[in-house]
GROMACS .gro file of C-alpha atoms in nm:
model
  275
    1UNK     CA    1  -1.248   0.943  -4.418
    2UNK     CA    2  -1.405   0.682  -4.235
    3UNK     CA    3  -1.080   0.432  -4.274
    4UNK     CA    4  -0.895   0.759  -4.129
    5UNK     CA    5  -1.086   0.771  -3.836
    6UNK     CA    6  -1.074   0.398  -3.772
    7UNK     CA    7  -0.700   0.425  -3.830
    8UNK     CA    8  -0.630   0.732  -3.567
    9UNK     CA    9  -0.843   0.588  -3.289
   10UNK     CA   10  -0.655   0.229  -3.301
   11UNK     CA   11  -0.344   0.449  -3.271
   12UNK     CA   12  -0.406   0.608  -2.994
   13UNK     CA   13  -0.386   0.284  -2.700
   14UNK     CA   14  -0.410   0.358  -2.324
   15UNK     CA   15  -0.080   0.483  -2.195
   16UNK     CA   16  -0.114   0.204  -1.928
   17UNK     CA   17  -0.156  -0.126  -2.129
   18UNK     CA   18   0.158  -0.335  -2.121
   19UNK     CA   19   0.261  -0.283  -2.519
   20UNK     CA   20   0.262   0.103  -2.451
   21UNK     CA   21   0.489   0.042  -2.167
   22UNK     CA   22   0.705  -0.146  -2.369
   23UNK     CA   23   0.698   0.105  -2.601
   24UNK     CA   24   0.778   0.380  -2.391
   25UNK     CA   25   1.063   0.189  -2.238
   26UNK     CA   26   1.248   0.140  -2.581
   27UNK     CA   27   1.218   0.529  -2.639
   28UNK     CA   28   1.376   0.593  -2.272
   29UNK     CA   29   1.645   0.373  -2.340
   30UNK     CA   30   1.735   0.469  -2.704
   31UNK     CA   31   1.672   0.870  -2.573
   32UNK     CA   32   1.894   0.894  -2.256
   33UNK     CA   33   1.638   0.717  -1.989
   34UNK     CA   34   1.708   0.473  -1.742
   35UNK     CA   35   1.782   0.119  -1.874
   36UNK     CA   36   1.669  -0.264  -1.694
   37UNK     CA   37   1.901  -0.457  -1.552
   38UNK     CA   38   1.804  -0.751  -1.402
   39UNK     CA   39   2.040  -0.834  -1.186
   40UNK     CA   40   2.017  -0.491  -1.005
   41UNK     CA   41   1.696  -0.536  -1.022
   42UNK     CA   42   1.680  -0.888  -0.828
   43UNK     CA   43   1.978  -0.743  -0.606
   44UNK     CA   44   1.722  -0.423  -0.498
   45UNK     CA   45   1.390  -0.688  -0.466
   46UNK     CA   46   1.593  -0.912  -0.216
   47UNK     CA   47   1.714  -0.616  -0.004
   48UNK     CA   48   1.335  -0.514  -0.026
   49UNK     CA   49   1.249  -0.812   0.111
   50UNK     CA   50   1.506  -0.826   0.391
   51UNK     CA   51   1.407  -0.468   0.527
   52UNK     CA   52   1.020  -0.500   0.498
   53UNK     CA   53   1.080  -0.834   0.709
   54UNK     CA   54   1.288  -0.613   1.005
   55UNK     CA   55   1.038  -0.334   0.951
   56UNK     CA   56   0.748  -0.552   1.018
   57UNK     CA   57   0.856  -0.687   1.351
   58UNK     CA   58   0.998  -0.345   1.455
   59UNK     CA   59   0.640  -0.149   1.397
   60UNK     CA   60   0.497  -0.471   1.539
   61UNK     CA   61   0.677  -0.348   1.869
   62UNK     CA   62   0.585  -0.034   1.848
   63UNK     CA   63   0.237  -0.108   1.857
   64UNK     CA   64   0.276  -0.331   2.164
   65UNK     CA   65   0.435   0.010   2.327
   66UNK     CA   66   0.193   0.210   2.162
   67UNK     CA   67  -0.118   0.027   2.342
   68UNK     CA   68   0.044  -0.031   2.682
   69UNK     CA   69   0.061   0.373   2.669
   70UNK     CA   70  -0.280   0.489   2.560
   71UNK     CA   71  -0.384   0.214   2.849
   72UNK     CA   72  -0.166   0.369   3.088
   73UNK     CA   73  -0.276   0.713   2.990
   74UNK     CA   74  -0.646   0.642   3.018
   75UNK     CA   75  -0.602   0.488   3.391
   76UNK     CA   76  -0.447   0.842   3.384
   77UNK     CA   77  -0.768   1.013   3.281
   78UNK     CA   78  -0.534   1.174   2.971
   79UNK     CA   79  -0.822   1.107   2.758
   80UNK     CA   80  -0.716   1.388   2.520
   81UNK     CA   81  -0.315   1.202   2.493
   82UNK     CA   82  -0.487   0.861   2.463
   83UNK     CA   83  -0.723   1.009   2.123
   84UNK     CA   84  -0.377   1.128   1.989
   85UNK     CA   85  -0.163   0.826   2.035
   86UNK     CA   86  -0.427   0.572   1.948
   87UNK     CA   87  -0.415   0.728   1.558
   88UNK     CA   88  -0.017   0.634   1.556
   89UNK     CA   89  -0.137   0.269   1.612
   90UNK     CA   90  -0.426   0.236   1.324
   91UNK     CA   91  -0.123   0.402   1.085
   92UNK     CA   92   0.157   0.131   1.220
   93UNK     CA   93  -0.148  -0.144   1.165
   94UNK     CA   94  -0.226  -0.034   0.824
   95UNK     CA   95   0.169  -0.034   0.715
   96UNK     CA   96   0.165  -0.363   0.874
   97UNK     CA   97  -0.079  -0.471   0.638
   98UNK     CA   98   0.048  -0.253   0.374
   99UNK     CA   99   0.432  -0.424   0.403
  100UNK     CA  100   0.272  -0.785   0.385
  101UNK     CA  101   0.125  -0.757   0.048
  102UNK     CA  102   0.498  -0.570  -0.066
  103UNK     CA  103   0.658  -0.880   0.083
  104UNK     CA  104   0.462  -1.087  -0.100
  105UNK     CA  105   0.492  -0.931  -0.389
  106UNK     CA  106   0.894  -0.860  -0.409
  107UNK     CA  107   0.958  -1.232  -0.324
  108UNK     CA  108   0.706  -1.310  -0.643
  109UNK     CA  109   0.865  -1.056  -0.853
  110UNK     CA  110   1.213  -1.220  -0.755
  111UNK     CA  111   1.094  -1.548  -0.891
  112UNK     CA  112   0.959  -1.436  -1.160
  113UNK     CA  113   1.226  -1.211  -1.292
  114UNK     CA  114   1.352  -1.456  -1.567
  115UNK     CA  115   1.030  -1.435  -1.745
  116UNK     CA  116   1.018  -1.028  -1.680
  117UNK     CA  117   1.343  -1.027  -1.858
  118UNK     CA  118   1.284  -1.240  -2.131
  119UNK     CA  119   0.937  -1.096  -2.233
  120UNK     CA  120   0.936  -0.762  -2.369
  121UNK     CA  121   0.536  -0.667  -2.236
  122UNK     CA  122   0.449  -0.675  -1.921
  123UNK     CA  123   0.322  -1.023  -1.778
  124UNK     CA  124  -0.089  -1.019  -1.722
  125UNK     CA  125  -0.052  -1.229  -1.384
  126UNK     CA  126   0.294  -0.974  -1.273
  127UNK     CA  127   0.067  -0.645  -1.356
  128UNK     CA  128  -0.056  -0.614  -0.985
  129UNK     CA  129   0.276  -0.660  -0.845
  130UNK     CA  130   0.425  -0.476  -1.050
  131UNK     CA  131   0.199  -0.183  -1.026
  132UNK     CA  132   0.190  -0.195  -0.673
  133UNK     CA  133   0.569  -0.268  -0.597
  134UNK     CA  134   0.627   0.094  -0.791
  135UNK     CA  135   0.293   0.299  -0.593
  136UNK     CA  136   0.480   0.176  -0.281
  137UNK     CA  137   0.758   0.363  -0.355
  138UNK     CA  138   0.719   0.686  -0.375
  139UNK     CA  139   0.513   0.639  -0.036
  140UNK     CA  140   0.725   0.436   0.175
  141UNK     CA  141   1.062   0.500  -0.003
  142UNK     CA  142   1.212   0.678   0.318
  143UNK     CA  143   1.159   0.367   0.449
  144UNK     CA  144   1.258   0.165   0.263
  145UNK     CA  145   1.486   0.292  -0.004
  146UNK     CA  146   1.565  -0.012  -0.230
  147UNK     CA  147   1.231   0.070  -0.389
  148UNK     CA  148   1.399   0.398  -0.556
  149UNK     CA  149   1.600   0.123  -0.729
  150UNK     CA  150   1.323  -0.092  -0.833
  151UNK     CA  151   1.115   0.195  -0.944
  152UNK     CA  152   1.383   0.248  -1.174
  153UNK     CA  153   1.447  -0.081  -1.316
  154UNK     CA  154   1.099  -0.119  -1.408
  155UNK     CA  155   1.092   0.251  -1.568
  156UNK     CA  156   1.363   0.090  -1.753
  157UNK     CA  157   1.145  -0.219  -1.854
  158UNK     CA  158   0.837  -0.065  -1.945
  159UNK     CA  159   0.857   0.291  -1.921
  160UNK     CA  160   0.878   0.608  -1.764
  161UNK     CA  161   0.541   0.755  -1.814
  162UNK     CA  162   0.373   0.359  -1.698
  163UNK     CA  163   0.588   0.374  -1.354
  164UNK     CA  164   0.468   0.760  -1.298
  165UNK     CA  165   0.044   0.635  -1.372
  166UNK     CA  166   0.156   0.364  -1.137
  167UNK     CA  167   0.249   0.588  -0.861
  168UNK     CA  168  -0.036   0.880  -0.919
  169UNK     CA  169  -0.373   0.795  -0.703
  170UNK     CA  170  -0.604   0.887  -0.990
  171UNK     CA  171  -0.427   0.648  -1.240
  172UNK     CA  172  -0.255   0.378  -1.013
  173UNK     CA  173  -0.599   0.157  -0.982
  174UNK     CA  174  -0.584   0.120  -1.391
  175UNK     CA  175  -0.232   0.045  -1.375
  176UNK     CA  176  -0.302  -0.289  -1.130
  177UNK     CA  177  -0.219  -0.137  -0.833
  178UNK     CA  178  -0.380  -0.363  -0.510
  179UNK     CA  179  -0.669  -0.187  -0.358
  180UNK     CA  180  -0.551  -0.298  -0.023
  181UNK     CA  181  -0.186  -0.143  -0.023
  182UNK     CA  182  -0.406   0.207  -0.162
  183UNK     CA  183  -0.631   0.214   0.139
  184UNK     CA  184  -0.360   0.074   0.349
  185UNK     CA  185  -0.120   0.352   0.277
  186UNK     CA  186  -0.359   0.650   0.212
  187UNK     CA  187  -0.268   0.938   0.382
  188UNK     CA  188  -0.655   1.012   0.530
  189UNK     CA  189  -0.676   1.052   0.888
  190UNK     CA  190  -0.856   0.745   1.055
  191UNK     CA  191  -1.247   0.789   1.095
  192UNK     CA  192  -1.368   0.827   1.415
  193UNK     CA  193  -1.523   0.565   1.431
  194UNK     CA  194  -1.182   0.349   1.378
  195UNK     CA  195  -1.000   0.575   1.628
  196UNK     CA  196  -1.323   0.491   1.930
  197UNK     CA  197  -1.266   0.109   1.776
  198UNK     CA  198  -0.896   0.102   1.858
  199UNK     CA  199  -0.987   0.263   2.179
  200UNK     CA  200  -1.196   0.017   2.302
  201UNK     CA  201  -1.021  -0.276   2.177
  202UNK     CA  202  -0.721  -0.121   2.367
  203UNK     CA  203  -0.897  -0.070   2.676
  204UNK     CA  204  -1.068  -0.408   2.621
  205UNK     CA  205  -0.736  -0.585   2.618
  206UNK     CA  206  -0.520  -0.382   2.849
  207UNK     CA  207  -0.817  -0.392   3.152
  208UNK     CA  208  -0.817   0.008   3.138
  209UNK     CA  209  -1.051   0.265   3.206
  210UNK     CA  210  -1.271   0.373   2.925
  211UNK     CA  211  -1.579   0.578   2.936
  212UNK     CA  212  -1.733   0.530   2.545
  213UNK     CA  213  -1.998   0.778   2.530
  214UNK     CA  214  -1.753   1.051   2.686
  215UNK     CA  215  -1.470   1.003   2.427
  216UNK     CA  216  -1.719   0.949   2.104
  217UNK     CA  217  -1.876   1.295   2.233
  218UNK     CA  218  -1.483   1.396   2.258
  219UNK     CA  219  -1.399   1.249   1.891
  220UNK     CA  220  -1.727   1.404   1.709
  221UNK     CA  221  -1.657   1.754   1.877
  222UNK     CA  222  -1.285   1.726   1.767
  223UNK     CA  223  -1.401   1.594   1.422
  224UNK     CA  224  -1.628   1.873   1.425
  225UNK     CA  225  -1.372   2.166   1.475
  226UNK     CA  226  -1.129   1.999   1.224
  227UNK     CA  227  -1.352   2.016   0.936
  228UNK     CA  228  -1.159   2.283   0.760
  229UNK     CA  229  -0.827   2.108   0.815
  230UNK     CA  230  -0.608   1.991   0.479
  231UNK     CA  231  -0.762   1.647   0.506
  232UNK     CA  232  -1.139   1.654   0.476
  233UNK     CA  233  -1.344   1.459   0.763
  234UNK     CA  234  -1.521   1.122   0.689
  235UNK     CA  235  -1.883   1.154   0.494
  236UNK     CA  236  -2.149   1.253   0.746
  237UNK     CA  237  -2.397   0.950   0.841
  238UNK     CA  238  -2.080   0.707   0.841
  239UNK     CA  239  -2.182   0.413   1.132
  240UNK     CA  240  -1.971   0.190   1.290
  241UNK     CA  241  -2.152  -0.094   1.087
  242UNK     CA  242  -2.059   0.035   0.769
  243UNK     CA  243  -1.721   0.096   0.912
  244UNK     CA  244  -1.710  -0.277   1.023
  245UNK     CA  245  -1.784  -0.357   0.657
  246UNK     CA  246  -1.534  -0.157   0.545
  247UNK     CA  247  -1.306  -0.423   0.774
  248UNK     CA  248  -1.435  -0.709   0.625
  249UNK     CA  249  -1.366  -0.596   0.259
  250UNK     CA  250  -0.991  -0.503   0.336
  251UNK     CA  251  -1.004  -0.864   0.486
  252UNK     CA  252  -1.122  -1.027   0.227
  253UNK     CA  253  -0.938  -0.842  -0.070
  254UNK     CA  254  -0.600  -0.920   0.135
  255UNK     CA  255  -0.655  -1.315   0.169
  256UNK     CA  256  -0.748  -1.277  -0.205
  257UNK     CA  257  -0.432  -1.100  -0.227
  258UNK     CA  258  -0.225  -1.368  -0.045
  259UNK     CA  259  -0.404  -1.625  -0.210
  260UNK     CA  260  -0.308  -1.517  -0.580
  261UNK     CA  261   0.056  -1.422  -0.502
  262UNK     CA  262   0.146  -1.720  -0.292
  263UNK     CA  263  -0.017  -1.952  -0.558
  264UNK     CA  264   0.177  -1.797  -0.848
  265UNK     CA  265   0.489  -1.790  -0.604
  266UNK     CA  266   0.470  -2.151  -0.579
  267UNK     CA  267   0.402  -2.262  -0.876
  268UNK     CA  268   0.718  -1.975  -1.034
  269UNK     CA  269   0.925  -2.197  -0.783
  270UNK     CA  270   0.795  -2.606  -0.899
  271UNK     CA  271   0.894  -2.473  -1.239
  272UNK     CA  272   1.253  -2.361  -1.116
  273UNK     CA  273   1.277  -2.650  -1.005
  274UNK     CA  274   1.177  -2.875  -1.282
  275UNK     CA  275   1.468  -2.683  -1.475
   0.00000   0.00000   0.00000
């Protein structure tokens, strides 16, 4: 009995480590499910690339417009218009971020596809990209739709049931998924504390009227009424210093981010080279 035991629990893996993916990924093939081809693969990752790159500058833009409106609008004394407008920036600032690390990423995966296609698990130092190149689309897909197609190749590759975990909040931080592209592209309304932020940086930059203690009365009462609302508000007690914290983590995991990728990058394209 004891053997029996030992036996059932070692076959019984996590249905997000690599050799269950490849598992899974043998059974969609062989059973009707999609199959990985490489080269549609690397065809879908460069078109990735190419779109996130005009994407970038074009929400880049629209931030510029966005500011020089909420400035205009509070030399207006449309403090209710400027509240409104200034949570369209902090979302087009967090894709920003958000489409960095998935640029990163799909140029890495493109580099490394040779070795994706030659191994039959999942690569320990590809897992994050990976993970993350598949949460990012099923949130930014209308966006950018060549991620439909990579989503697909790698259901191919390693499974359906891994790229689903992947793309599911409660299971996508086991699968590898970067931290920063979750918060980045979390569908939470901004704090208030990050809308007053934006505010004042805006009205900082811009030279524009801003009375603080009127609009953070104006933010908490709004806050305040929109407690029942489908998203729930920020934890009560939240400061502006833990909020500034909060910055300095999503800093710091991104330049880790960036670090990692870019090094692996490199080195994926000295050994190209050498070959």
């Amino acid at each position: 009995p004891g053997t029996l035991c030992v036996t059932a629990r070692r076959a019984a893996p996590s249905p997000f480590r690599p050799s269950r993916a490849r598992t899974m990924g043998v059974f969609d093939a062989l059973f009707g499910g999609p199959k990985f081809n490489a080269s549609k693969c690397k065809t879908a990752l460069r078109l990735c690339v190419g779109r996130v790159k005009l994407l970038r500058n074009k929400k880049a833009n629209a931030v510029v417009n966005l500011k020089r409106e909420i400035a205009d609008l509070l030399n207006a004394g449309k403090d209710d218009s400027a509240r409104v407008r200034v949570e369209a920036v902090l979302r087009e600032e967090a894709t920003l971020e958000a489409f960095e690390v998935l640029d990163l990423f799909c140029e890495l995966l493109v580099v490394r596809l040779p070795l994706i296609e030659s191994t039959k698990d999942l690569p320990a130092d590809l897992k994050e990209a990976v993970a993350t190149v598949v949460y990012a689309a099923r949130r930014v897909a209308d966006e950018i739709p060549e991620l439909k197609e990579v989503k697909t190749q790698f259901a191919g590759k390693y499974g359906s049931q891994y790229v689903a975990a992947c793309g599911e909040d409660a299971t996508a931080s086991a699968c590898g998924v970067s931290e920063l592209a979750m918060t980045k592209l979390a569908l939470a309304p901004p704090s208030k504390e990050a809308r007053l932020e934006a505010l004042r940086t805006v009205a900082a930059e811009r030279g524009a009227r801003f009375d603080e203690a009127k609009m953070a009365e104006a933010l908490e009462d709004r806050r305040t009424s929109d407690a029942n609302a489908t998203f729930s508000k920020p934890p009560e007690g939240e400061s502006r210093g833990e909020e500034s914290g909060g910055v300095k983590r999503d800093a710091q995991k991104k330049n880790a981010t960036f670090a990692d990728a870019g090094q692996a990058a490199a080195a994926a394209r000295a050994a190209a080279a050498d070959a």
